[in-house]
Amino acid sequence: MNISALQKERALYQPKLPKSLRGTIQMTEGAKTQSVADQEEIAKLFPNTYGMPLIAFEEGSTKNEFAPVNVGVILSGGQAPGGHNVISGIFDGIKRIHPHSKLFGFLGGPGGLVKHEYVELTAEIVDEYRNTGGFDIIGSGRTKLEEEEQFEKALEIAKDLSLNALVIIGGDDSNTNACVLAEYYAAKNTGVQVIGCPKTIDGDLKNEMIETSFGFDTATKVYSELIGNIQRDANSAKKYWHFIKLMGRSASHIGLECALKTQPNICLISEEVAEKKETLSEIVEYMAEVVANRAARGDNFGVALIPEGLVEFVPEMKKLISELNDLLAEGTKTAEIFQNVKKSYRLEWVAEKISKESAVVFKSLPAGIATQLTLDRDPHGNVQVSLIETEKLLGEMVKTKLDEMKLAGEYSGKFGAQYHFFGYEGRCAAPSNFDADYCYSLGYTAAVLVASGKTGYMSSVRNLTSPANEWIAGGVPITMMMNMEKRHGHMKPVIQKALVKLDGAPFKYFLSKRGEWAYKTDYVYPGPIQYFGPTEVCDQPTETLKLEKA
Ligand code: FBP
């Protein structure tokens, strides 16, 4: 493989481990646990894995004697920086436990487990991927492990390879499924353990025991570098407003973290929009007001951050989308008629067929976006919200609003917009030192959980705002993070998704500053991730984590 000089140096980086994992390890068990809600139902659904104690690994004095273990690893869902380090952490962990241990990687995500597609991960392969971004060592996929038939197929290969355990590296859904699988295998006495690892750039897999998901740190550092560069461009040319949509699915953690790092003029937070039940026109009015205020000071430029999932949080848009889903669902009479309606008349036709309130919203949208809502649908027939160009939608609506304000003599500036969407740019970046260390520690912890015979646990590394030396490694029963939620019309046990808390320290800090950031040009330019240099430059966790832990 051809590699750059930086990659060569980076390959030599030795990720830091908590002190407790470096020598002989002693396991301590805490009190029994409970799920965050719906305890009775969840206990009933997970009779073998509910209520297990929290586990902490500490420095021990007696040398551990472990038998070799065979482990299968799966990368599930969207890429997140540091996945390769989780794998190298598992690899080093199981090899240190016993040199005859083996690691198998299932190819292309959970699908590889079901289809029995795998590769043995040898030292030669693992060494090539240490401290690199991406999931390309074995690939990832979004197949959901939910059906008994899949569990049985997976068991076949687990038996063939004499696997002691599967480690599933994924987000909230994948870890929920890991827990269901752990319960299924425990109930059948198969001897196959299942351990989860918290992954997602979205930052929405976190709770009392999981301080952050891996990848969030690096991805937000990459986006913040880009936002900073754009802010500097905006402040140099002084002629554009930049509307930047940021990945993160439903939660706005990414937008909030980037705002805390870069101090843009506007950052919308979906959770706040939902809480205040804001309408699209209220959001647009707020944005236009910021633009106009800056223009009054002679600043016809600025930067606005927009979370990817925003439209789903605007109640009227949610209603509109749901009505459009019903109206245009594949196989329905109305969908068939729609296909035969003349293209130039389609928007009017749709507006006549939906509720009066939704028609008002629909007609207020720029034609391009309205058309998009009637066309792009996922395999289940739903509007693909992530494909909606929210940044353009808002930019165009702000322009229309400013034109109205101009006519009313309330605004006399100039408005030019540029649009960006940052997501894929950050998902496979080389992990920051924080993510390199955190991921390696998560993988290593998973290896120790396997060697200790545990199942239904998520690997947990805490105390993350302290130096890595002082991090606390252990395991958290996945059932502890669960509650019952409606999914596809049925109540299911799932890991609670962590949205931005409006009473949490990161949002409160943002709230105390955003008025000032709106009119001032007080941008911060974070610059690129630094891998070598002083610790205050290279090893800092996210602002979100620092504020949450302060
Ligand atoms: P995960 O939740 O699987 O980690 O994926 C996160 C994410 O990056 C979201 O931010 C984004 O909406 C989505 O994946 C995009 O998915 P895809 O890679 O399938 O386009």
XYZ file of C-alpha atoms and ligand atoms in Angstrom:
570
model
C 0.000 0.000 0.000
C 1.345 3.493 -0.858
C 1.315 5.720 2.177
C 2.206 9.327 2.925
C 4.961 10.431 5.301
C 2.301 11.421 7.855
C 0.667 8.012 7.622
C 4.071 6.373 8.126
C 4.672 8.371 11.298
C 1.112 7.915 12.449
C 1.383 4.125 12.077
C 4.053 4.212 14.791
C 1.759 6.009 17.270
C 1.154 3.858 20.333
C -2.354 4.602 21.615
C -2.559 5.255 25.335
C -4.360 2.775 27.568
C -5.802 3.389 31.026
C -3.329 2.374 33.716
C -5.699 -0.362 34.894
C -5.386 -2.253 31.605
C -1.619 -2.154 31.307
C -0.579 -4.772 33.838
C -2.436 -7.504 35.653
C -6.131 -6.797 35.653
C -8.603 -7.309 38.432
C -12.323 -7.307 37.776
C -14.716 -5.837 40.308
C -18.477 -6.142 40.084
C -20.831 -3.438 41.303
C -24.439 -3.663 42.382
C -27.174 -5.102 40.184
C -28.467 -2.728 37.509
C -31.867 -1.728 36.158
C -33.001 -0.438 32.794
C -33.491 3.332 32.512
C -37.257 2.799 32.196
C -39.864 0.070 31.719
C -37.978 -2.239 34.097
C -40.615 -4.948 34.324
C -41.075 -5.433 30.584
C -37.366 -5.369 29.856
C -36.569 -7.806 32.677
C -39.157 -10.169 31.188
C -37.708 -9.869 27.681
C -34.124 -10.404 28.848
C -34.318 -13.029 31.605
C -30.674 -14.067 31.153
C -29.006 -10.691 30.662
C -31.108 -8.286 32.724
C -29.928 -6.833 35.999
C -26.270 -7.812 35.609
C -23.786 -5.716 37.609
C -21.575 -2.940 36.340
C -18.006 -4.103 35.840
C -14.800 -2.168 36.446
C -11.293 -3.291 35.622
C -8.649 -2.269 38.110
C -4.947 -2.884 38.568
C -4.539 -6.288 40.164
C -1.767 -8.071 41.969
C -2.303 -11.692 40.953
C -1.285 -12.625 37.437
C -4.296 -13.405 35.252
C -4.435 -16.852 33.676
C -6.696 -16.830 30.623
C -7.315 -19.522 28.025
C -7.010 -18.491 24.338
C -10.186 -16.952 22.899
C -11.541 -16.789 19.366
C -13.414 -13.594 18.624
C -15.441 -12.415 15.634
C -15.706 -8.665 15.031
C -18.292 -6.702 13.023
C -18.381 -3.039 12.013
C -21.993 -1.943 11.766
C -23.557 1.175 10.223
C -21.949 4.452 9.213
C -18.197 4.893 9.327
C -16.683 6.664 12.337
C -13.010 7.562 12.862
C -11.270 5.061 15.117
C -12.968 1.806 14.070
C -9.604 0.370 13.036
C -8.216 1.155 16.473
C -11.072 -0.677 18.181
C -10.071 -3.676 16.095
C -6.355 -3.306 16.893
C -7.277 -2.920 20.590
C -9.277 -6.172 20.490
C -6.441 -7.865 18.612
C -3.721 -6.779 21.047
C -5.996 -7.498 24.012
C -6.788 -11.086 23.062
C -3.184 -11.763 22.035
C -1.928 -10.518 25.368
C -4.478 -12.663 27.135
C -3.139 -15.635 25.201
C -0.926 -15.633 22.089
C -3.015 -18.416 20.535
C -6.174 -16.306 20.537
C -7.613 -15.505 17.115
C -9.600 -12.623 15.647
C -11.948 -13.006 12.686
C -13.453 -10.021 10.892
C -16.854 -10.420 9.238
C -16.973 -8.637 5.903
C -19.345 -5.826 4.986
C -21.086 -5.484 8.340
C -23.613 -7.789 10.021
C -24.470 -9.197 6.582
C -21.027 -10.880 6.525
C -21.868 -12.782 9.698
C -25.104 -14.096 8.253
C -23.513 -14.923 4.885
C -20.437 -16.456 6.547
C -18.056 -14.057 4.810
C -15.003 -13.414 6.938
C -11.252 -13.082 7.073
C -8.833 -14.001 9.835
C -7.240 -10.764 11.015
C -3.548 -11.483 11.359
C -0.878 -9.178 12.810
C 0.185 -8.295 9.281
C -3.298 -7.088 8.337
C -4.025 -5.299 11.627
C -0.651 -3.478 11.613
C -1.461 -1.900 8.261
C -4.572 -0.211 9.694
C -3.437 1.045 13.102
C -4.407 4.694 13.733
C -5.996 5.041 10.294
C -9.505 6.283 9.523
C -12.168 4.325 7.707
C -13.760 0.926 8.122
C -12.094 -0.574 5.060
C -10.176 -3.252 6.973
C -13.330 -5.414 6.802
C -15.993 -2.989 5.531
C -19.289 -2.070 7.147
C -22.980 -2.454 6.338
C -26.465 -1.642 7.569
C -28.039 -5.126 7.609
C -30.078 -5.344 10.795
C -29.536 -8.476 12.903
C -33.109 -8.950 14.102
C -34.466 -12.263 12.911
C -34.084 -15.646 14.571
C -33.053 -17.104 11.220
C -30.109 -14.663 11.104
C -29.145 -15.537 14.687
C -29.077 -19.217 13.746
C -26.981 -18.583 10.605
C -24.572 -16.603 12.765
C -24.428 -19.435 15.280
C -23.429 -21.886 12.534
C -20.334 -19.870 11.660
C -19.586 -19.172 15.321
C -19.487 -22.920 15.880
C -17.402 -23.564 12.740
C -14.804 -21.024 13.875
C -15.071 -22.031 17.561
C -15.867 -18.441 18.446
C -16.124 -17.573 22.108
C -17.576 -14.182 21.311
C -18.795 -11.645 18.793
C -17.901 -7.980 19.220
C -20.369 -5.692 17.470
C -19.117 -2.161 16.880
C -22.140 0.012 16.189
C -24.644 2.687 17.155
C -27.749 2.471 19.341
C -29.684 0.169 16.999
C -26.759 -2.199 16.416
C -26.063 -2.400 20.140
C -29.756 -3.023 20.840
C -29.564 -5.908 18.390
C -26.291 -7.076 19.993
C -28.165 -7.305 23.291
C -31.034 -9.281 21.742
C -28.454 -11.638 20.216
C -26.634 -11.996 23.553
C -29.924 -12.917 25.240
C -30.813 -15.403 22.483
C -27.438 -17.158 22.727
C -27.495 -17.145 26.516
C -31.025 -18.598 26.575
C -29.899 -21.393 24.265
C -26.751 -22.008 26.278
C -24.641 -21.716 23.138
C -21.577 -20.408 24.962
C -21.242 -17.587 22.417
C -20.865 -14.218 24.132
C -21.805 -10.872 22.564
C -20.124 -7.588 23.444
C -20.967 -4.134 22.014
C -18.824 -1.057 21.379
C -20.303 2.486 21.185
C -19.749 3.954 17.722
C -21.269 6.867 15.820
C -20.135 10.305 14.731
C -23.662 11.507 15.604
C -22.833 11.455 19.331
C -26.325 10.203 20.194
C -25.219 7.001 21.892
C -24.291 8.252 25.317
C -25.619 8.044 28.840
C -24.468 8.028 32.419
C -22.016 5.190 31.779
C -21.053 5.849 28.151
C -19.632 9.370 28.096
C -19.386 9.610 24.315
C -19.514 7.448 21.223
C -16.265 7.140 19.329
C -15.749 9.108 16.124
C -17.673 12.169 17.368
C -14.445 13.834 18.479
C -12.599 13.465 15.174
C -15.572 14.144 12.911
C -16.484 17.373 14.722
C -12.846 18.452 14.655
C -12.783 17.978 10.884
C -16.072 19.844 10.360
C -14.928 22.620 12.692
C -11.728 23.039 10.715
C -13.801 23.396 7.531
C -16.293 25.757 9.175
C -13.399 27.858 10.492
C -11.914 28.042 7.003
C -15.260 29.136 5.597
C -15.662 31.725 8.358
C -12.273 33.144 7.484
C -13.239 33.235 3.826
C -16.521 34.945 4.692
C -14.706 37.497 6.825
C -12.126 38.091 4.078
C -14.463 38.526 1.104
C -17.348 39.948 3.160
C -19.900 39.106 0.483
C -21.526 35.752 1.275
C -23.706 34.109 3.824
C -22.715 30.445 4.107
C -25.440 27.945 4.952
C -23.782 24.762 6.201
C -25.738 21.587 6.822
C -24.041 19.120 9.167
C -24.562 15.368 9.396
C -25.830 13.810 12.566
C -29.189 12.312 11.627
C -31.805 13.308 14.267
C -29.642 14.701 17.046
C -27.933 18.100 16.833
C -24.844 17.187 18.878
C -22.549 17.695 15.885
C -23.924 21.156 15.117
C -23.757 22.185 18.762
C -20.176 20.958 19.215
C -19.058 22.713 16.010
C -20.762 25.914 17.170
C -18.994 25.719 20.526
C -15.709 25.354 18.672
C -16.171 27.990 15.962
C -18.710 30.590 17.248
C -20.780 31.019 14.081
C -23.493 33.682 13.708
C -26.315 31.147 13.648
C -26.598 27.528 14.740
C -30.012 25.891 14.751
C -30.659 23.125 17.267
C -33.431 20.740 16.204
C -34.284 19.733 19.764
C -34.963 23.394 20.641
C -37.093 23.859 17.527
C -39.202 20.854 18.571
C -39.461 21.990 22.201
C -40.644 25.460 21.155
C -42.806 23.996 18.378
C -41.285 26.492 15.974
C -42.701 26.822 12.491
C -40.568 27.030 9.389
C -41.454 30.689 8.964
C -40.463 31.444 12.560
C -37.063 29.853 11.940
C -36.692 31.837 8.733
C -37.722 35.053 10.482
C -35.075 34.501 13.152
C -32.390 33.884 10.536
C -33.451 36.882 8.423
C -33.361 39.066 11.509
C -29.753 38.056 12.215
C -28.841 38.729 8.572
C -30.547 42.136 8.690
C -28.922 43.117 12.003
C -25.500 42.287 10.668
C -26.254 44.112 7.426
C -27.216 47.213 9.438
C -23.646 47.178 10.803
C -22.280 46.818 7.275
C -21.607 43.064 7.588
C -23.290 41.445 4.611
C -21.801 38.074 5.400
C -22.098 35.335 7.950
C -22.210 31.642 8.699
C -25.228 29.514 9.677
C -25.023 25.906 10.864
C -28.022 23.656 10.220
C -28.433 20.150 11.644
C -29.209 17.427 9.114
C -32.421 16.279 10.808
C -33.968 19.721 11.286
C -37.063 19.345 9.100
C -38.241 16.309 11.032
C -38.298 18.420 14.191
C -40.425 21.209 12.734
C -43.933 19.987 13.678
C -45.655 21.339 10.534
C -42.990 19.789 8.265
C -43.303 16.472 10.060
C -47.062 16.530 9.439
C -46.587 17.497 5.803
C -44.046 14.729 5.213
C -46.281 12.145 6.822
C -49.230 13.234 4.629
C -47.042 13.105 1.529
C -45.865 9.619 2.510
C -49.470 8.439 2.669
C -50.526 10.223 -0.497
C -47.639 8.964 -2.603
C -47.085 5.528 -1.029
C -46.202 2.952 -3.666
C -49.131 0.841 -4.796
C -51.792 3.365 -3.780
C -54.354 4.735 -6.225
C -53.271 8.320 -5.490
C -49.624 7.504 -6.277
C -50.706 6.038 -9.589
C -52.745 9.126 -10.464
C -49.842 11.370 -9.443
C -47.591 9.646 -11.991
C -50.041 10.578 -14.747
C -50.451 14.205 -13.682
C -48.694 16.663 -16.010
C -45.344 17.618 -14.453
C -46.078 21.341 -14.531
C -49.318 20.790 -12.589
C -48.047 18.254 -10.023
C -47.330 20.666 -7.147
C -50.798 22.177 -7.403
C -52.328 18.706 -7.566
C -50.510 17.636 -4.405
C -51.505 20.811 -2.567
C -55.176 20.075 -3.329
C -54.921 16.556 -1.943
C -53.380 17.267 1.460
C -54.809 19.003 4.535
C -55.289 22.777 4.384
C -52.541 23.452 6.975
C -50.043 21.229 5.172
C -50.955 22.808 1.827
C -50.011 26.229 3.227
C -46.586 24.901 4.280
C -46.140 23.023 1.007
C -46.914 26.128 -1.058
C -44.489 28.206 1.005
C -41.571 25.955 0.032
C -39.281 26.809 -2.888
C -40.484 24.822 -5.931
C -37.284 22.736 -6.107
C -37.670 21.533 -2.526
C -41.416 20.907 -2.902
C -40.700 18.797 -5.989
C -37.969 16.930 -4.101
C -40.480 16.043 -1.387
C -42.744 14.421 -3.955
C -40.010 12.497 -5.739
C -37.125 11.099 -3.664
C -38.411 8.180 -1.602
C -36.652 5.362 0.209
C -37.342 1.655 -0.401
C -40.156 1.830 2.180
C -41.835 4.653 0.250
C -40.904 7.407 2.717
C -39.461 10.798 1.896
C -35.713 10.605 2.419
C -35.398 13.448 4.868
C -31.598 13.328 4.842
C -31.670 14.100 1.098
C -33.678 17.272 1.562
C -31.370 20.185 0.968
C -32.377 22.007 4.153
C -29.533 24.458 3.749
C -30.942 25.578 0.362
C -34.501 25.506 1.625
C -33.612 27.913 4.432
C -31.275 30.031 2.298
C -33.950 30.564 -0.348
C -36.656 31.269 2.199
C -34.409 33.766 4.016
C -33.826 35.515 0.681
C -37.561 35.762 0.053
C -38.090 37.119 3.555
C -35.301 39.695 3.094
C -36.907 40.828 -0.179
C -40.153 41.412 1.712
C -38.268 43.290 4.433
C -36.586 45.411 1.777
C -39.975 46.404 0.350
C -41.112 47.333 3.854
C -37.964 49.419 4.334
C -36.696 47.145 7.110
C -33.562 45.932 5.358
C -31.210 47.491 2.880
C -28.281 45.060 2.713
C -26.967 42.695 0.061
C -27.516 38.980 0.324
C -25.552 36.276 -1.517
C -25.698 32.678 -0.339
C -23.329 29.720 -0.608
C -24.389 26.219 0.381
C -22.419 23.324 1.903
C -23.105 19.906 3.368
C -20.454 18.355 5.605
C -20.778 14.721 6.549
C -18.807 12.212 4.562
C -15.741 14.507 4.771
C -15.304 13.657 8.438
C -16.445 10.087 8.849
C -13.222 8.431 7.737
C -10.647 10.980 8.873
C -7.569 9.648 10.643
C -8.638 9.493 14.302
C -7.550 12.312 16.574
C -5.311 11.283 19.459
C -8.422 11.246 21.636
C -10.284 8.850 19.328
C -7.139 6.784 18.643
C -6.652 6.258 22.400
C -10.349 5.929 23.247
C -11.035 3.395 20.492
C -7.961 1.322 21.274
C -9.011 1.273 24.948
C -12.593 0.316 24.028
C -11.299 -2.588 21.922
C -8.877 -3.702 24.610
C -11.647 -3.547 27.227
C -13.908 -5.618 24.962
C -11.147 -8.264 24.802
C -10.945 -8.401 28.599
C -14.747 -8.645 28.873
C -14.639 -11.595 26.477
C -11.822 -13.282 28.417
C -13.831 -12.760 31.620
C -16.740 -14.684 30.088
C -19.135 -11.712 29.945
C -22.036 -11.319 27.541
C -24.658 -8.623 26.911
C -22.210 -5.909 27.973
C -21.043 -2.784 26.212
C -17.380 -1.935 26.489
C -17.099 1.254 28.523
C -14.222 3.662 29.076
C -15.006 6.644 31.310
C -13.461 9.640 33.010
C -12.525 10.848 29.542
C -11.687 14.447 30.388
C -8.773 13.221 32.524
C -5.529 11.941 30.988
C -5.882 8.481 29.388
C -3.843 7.038 32.204
C -6.742 7.718 34.579
C -9.558 6.486 32.363
C -11.849 3.897 33.938
C -12.413 0.758 31.881
C -15.181 -1.752 32.377
C -18.481 -3.059 31.098
C -22.077 -1.820 31.239
C -25.000 -4.237 30.817
C -26.732 -3.135 27.619
C -30.153 -3.763 29.185
C -29.338 -0.956 31.616
C -29.556 1.568 28.737
C -32.908 0.325 27.434
C -36.490 1.478 27.421
C -39.568 0.502 25.419
C -40.295 2.512 22.269
C -42.679 2.211 19.346
C -40.861 0.995 16.230
C -42.732 0.124 13.031
C -45.973 0.095 15.000
C -44.776 -2.253 17.787
C -43.357 -1.597 21.248
C -39.731 -2.755 21.314
C -36.886 -2.707 23.831
C -34.285 -0.254 22.495
C -31.324 1.736 23.752
C -32.539 5.255 24.485
C -31.233 7.672 21.847
C -29.510 10.671 23.430
C -30.709 13.925 21.871
C -29.313 17.334 22.858
C -30.533 18.123 26.371
C -31.849 21.669 26.579
C -31.031 21.755 30.277
C -27.551 20.314 29.694
C -24.390 22.365 30.146
C -23.307 22.442 26.440
C -26.634 23.859 25.228
C -26.900 26.270 28.150
C -23.446 27.631 27.412
C -24.352 28.016 23.729
C -27.547 29.797 24.714
C -25.603 32.265 26.850
C -23.370 33.138 23.885
C -25.397 32.877 20.704
C -26.839 36.408 20.882
C -23.342 37.831 20.977
C -22.019 35.496 18.261
C -24.953 36.485 16.022
C -23.984 40.106 15.575
C -20.249 40.026 16.371
C -17.740 38.611 13.981
C -16.017 36.695 16.740
C -15.159 33.574 14.823
C -12.747 30.940 16.080
C -10.593 29.184 13.471
C -9.695 25.809 15.019
C -7.386 24.687 12.186
C -6.680 21.048 11.299
C -6.383 18.180 13.775
C -2.839 18.021 15.142
C -1.388 14.605 15.801
C 2.046 15.625 17.052
C 2.775 18.445 19.455
C 1.814 19.804 22.854
C -0.945 17.985 24.669
C -3.128 21.112 24.962
C -3.203 21.199 21.151
C -3.347 17.490 20.375
C -5.160 15.642 23.130
C -8.211 17.758 23.964
C -11.633 16.090 24.122
C -14.724 17.800 22.708
C -16.162 21.006 24.196
C -19.381 19.043 24.776
C -17.594 16.525 26.961
C -15.640 19.203 28.809
C -18.825 21.157 29.598
C -20.754 18.033 30.547
C -18.007 16.936 32.915
C -17.185 20.362 34.330
P -24.506 5.608 12.227
O -25.640 6.054 13.079
O -24.671 4.264 11.672
O -23.190 5.769 12.939
O -24.419 6.584 10.963
C -24.385 7.938 11.123
C -24.473 8.725 9.836
O -23.206 9.209 9.481
C -25.496 9.850 9.963
O -24.914 11.013 10.494
C -25.994 10.016 8.559
O -27.303 10.523 8.528
C -25.962 8.618 8.033
O -24.949 7.945 8.749
C -25.694 8.535 6.547
O -25.767 7.208 6.173
P -25.179 6.603 4.833
O -23.731 6.364 5.064
O -25.906 5.328 4.702
O -25.396 7.596 3.752
